[in-house]
Short mmCIF file of C-alpha atoms in Angstrom, two decimals:
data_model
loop_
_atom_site.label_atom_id
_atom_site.label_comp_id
_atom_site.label_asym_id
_atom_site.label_seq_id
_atom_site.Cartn_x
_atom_site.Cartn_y
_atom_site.Cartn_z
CA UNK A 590 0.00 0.00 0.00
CA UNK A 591 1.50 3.39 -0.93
CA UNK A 592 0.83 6.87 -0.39
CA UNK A 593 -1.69 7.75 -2.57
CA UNK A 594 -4.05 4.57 -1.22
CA UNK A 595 -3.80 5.56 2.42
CA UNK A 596 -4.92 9.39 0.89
CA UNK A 597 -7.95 7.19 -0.62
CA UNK A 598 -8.78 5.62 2.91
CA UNK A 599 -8.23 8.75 4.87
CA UNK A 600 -10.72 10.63 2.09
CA UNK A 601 -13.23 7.43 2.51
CA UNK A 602 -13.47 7.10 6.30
CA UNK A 603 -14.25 10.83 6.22
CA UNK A 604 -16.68 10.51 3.63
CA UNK A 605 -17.86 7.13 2.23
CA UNK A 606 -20.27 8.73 -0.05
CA UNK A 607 -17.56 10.34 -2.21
CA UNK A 608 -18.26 9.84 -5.95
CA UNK A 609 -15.28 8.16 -8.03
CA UNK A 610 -14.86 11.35 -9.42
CA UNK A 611 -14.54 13.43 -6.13
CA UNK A 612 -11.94 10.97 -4.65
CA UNK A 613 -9.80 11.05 -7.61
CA UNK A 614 -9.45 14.71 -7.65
CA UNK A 615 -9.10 14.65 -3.94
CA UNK A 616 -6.32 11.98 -4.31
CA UNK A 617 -4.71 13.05 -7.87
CA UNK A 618 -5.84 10.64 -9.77
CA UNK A 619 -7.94 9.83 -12.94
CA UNK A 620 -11.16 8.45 -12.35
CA UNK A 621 -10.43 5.41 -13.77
CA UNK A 622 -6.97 4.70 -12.23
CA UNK A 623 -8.99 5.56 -8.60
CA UNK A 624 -11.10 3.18 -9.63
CA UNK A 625 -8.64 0.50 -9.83
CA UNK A 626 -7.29 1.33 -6.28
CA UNK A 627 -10.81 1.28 -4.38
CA UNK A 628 -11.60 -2.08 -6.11
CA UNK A 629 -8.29 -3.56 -4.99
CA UNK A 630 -8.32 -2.38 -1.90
CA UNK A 631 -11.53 -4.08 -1.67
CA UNK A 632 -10.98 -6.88 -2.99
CA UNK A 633 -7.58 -7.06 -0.43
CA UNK A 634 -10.01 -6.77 2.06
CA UNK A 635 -8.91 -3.67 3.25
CA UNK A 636 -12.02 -1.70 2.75
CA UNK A 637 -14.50 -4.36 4.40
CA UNK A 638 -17.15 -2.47 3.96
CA UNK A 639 -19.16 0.83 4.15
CA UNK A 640 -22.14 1.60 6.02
CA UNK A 641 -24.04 4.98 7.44
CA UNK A 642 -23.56 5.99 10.92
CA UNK A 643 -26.63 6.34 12.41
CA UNK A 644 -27.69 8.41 15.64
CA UNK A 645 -28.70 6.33 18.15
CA UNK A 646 -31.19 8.14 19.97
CA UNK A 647 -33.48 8.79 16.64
CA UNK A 648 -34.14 4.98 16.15
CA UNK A 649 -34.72 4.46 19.73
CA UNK A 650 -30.83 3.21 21.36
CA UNK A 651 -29.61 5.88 23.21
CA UNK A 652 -29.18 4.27 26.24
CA UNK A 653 -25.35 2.88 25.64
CA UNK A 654 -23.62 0.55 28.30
CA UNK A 655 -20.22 -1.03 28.44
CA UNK A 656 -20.48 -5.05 30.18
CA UNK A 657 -17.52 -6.80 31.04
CA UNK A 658 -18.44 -10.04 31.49
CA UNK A 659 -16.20 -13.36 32.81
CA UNK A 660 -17.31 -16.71 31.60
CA UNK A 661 -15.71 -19.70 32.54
CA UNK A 662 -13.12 -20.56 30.09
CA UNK A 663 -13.37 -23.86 28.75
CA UNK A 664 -13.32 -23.74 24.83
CA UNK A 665 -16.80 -25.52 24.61
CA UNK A 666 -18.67 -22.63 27.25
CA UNK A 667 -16.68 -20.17 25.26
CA UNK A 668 -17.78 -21.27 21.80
CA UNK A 669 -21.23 -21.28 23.32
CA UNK A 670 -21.11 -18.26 25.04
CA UNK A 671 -19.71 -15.79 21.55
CA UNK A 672 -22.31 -18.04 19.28
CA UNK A 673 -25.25 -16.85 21.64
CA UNK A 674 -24.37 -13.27 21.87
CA UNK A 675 -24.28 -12.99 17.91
CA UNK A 676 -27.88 -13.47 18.43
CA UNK A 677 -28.29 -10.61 20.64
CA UNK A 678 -28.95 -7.16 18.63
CA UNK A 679 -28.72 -5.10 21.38
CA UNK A 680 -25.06 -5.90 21.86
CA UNK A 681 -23.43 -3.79 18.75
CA UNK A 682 -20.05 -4.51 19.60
CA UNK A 683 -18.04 -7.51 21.45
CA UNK A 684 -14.29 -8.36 22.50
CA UNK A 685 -12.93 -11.45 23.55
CA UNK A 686 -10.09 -10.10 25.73
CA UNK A 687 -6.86 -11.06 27.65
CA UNK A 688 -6.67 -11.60 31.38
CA UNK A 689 -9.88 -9.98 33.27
CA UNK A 690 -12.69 -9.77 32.27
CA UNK A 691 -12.34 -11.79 29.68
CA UNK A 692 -15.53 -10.36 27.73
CA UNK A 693 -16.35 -6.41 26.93
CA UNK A 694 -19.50 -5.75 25.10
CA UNK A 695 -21.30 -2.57 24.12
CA UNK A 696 -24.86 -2.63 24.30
CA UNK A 697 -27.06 0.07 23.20
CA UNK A 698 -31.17 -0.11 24.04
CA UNK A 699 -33.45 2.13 24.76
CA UNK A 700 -33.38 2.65 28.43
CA UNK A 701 -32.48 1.72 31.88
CA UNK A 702 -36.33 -0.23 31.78
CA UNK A 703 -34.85 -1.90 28.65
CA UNK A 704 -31.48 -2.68 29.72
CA UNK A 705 -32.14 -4.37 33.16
CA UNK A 706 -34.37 -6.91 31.05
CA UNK A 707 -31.91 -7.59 28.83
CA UNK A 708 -29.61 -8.00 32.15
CA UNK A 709 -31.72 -10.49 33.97
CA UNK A 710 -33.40 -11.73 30.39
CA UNK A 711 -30.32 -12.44 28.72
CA UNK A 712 -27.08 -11.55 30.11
CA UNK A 713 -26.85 -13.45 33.52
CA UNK A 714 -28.91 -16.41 31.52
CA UNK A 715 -25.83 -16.92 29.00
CA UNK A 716 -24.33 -20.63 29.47
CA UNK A 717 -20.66 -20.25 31.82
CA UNK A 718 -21.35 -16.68 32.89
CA UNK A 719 -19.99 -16.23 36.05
CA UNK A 720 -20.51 -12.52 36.90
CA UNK A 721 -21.59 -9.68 34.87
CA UNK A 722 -20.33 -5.80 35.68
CA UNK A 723 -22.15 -2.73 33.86
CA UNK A 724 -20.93 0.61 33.28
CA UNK A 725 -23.88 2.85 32.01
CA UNK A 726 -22.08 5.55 29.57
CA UNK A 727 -22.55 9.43 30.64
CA UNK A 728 -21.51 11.02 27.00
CA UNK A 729 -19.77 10.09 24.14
CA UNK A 730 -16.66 12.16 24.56
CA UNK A 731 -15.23 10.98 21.10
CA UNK A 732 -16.97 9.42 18.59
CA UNK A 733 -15.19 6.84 16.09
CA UNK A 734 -14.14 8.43 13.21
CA UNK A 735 -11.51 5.37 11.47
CA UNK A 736 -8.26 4.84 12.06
CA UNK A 737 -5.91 7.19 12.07
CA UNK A 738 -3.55 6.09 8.54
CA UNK A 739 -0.55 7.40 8.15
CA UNK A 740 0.30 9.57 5.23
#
């Protein structure tokens, strides 16, 4: 990867709704050599994807909490466990992490109403769990934005 296709993913992140045309003046290119670089990039699997970022309150999730959650940690309970929480839509984002806990999830829902069923529903009911800890988010202090790519 060279300099001009971290310029394309640093132009993309900001704005995935650029036309072919606007990136490749933004980047220096022709439209059709641009072109060529988004579709291998692509098709490296370096662009995985795009999608809109949507406000959460407007369709009814801005109640946002981070879990950390410890499950026992047998590879059977943990198969288990990340196979049942792929089922869950109001957890948006998990992470299988080192040492403890060895779970983190973001959940977003509606309320506090909303999240304690989820919590007694779903959470605590999840095979191995062993103890569940929630930390109910104030304000977004920084919202993602990509990664940072180097120039």
């Amino acid at each position: 990867m060279d300099r001009i296709d971290r310029h394309i993913l640093r132009e993309l992140q900001n704005d995935g709704r650029l036309t072919n045309l606007e990136l490749a003046q933004r980047v220096g290119l022709s439209a059709s050599a641009c072109m060529r670089r988004v579709r291998q990039l692509e098709q490296d699997g370096v662009i995985q994807g795009y999608r809109a970022v949507v406000d959460p309150g407007a369709v009814g999730r801005g109640f946002e909490v981070l879990v950390s959650i410890e499950v026992r940690r047998d590879r059977e309970t943990v198969e288990a466990f990340e196979a049942a929480l792929r089922d869950i839509p109001d957890v948006i984002e998990a992470y299988r992490l080192f040492g403890s806990p060895g779970c983190l999830l973001r959940i977003a829902v509606e309320d506090l109403a909303a999240y304690e069923q989820l919590w007694i529903e779903r959470l605590t009911a999840l095979a191995g769990v062993t103890e569940v800890n929630s930390q109910i988010i104030m304000k977004r202090i920084k919202e993602p934005k990509g990664l940072p790519i180097a120039r």
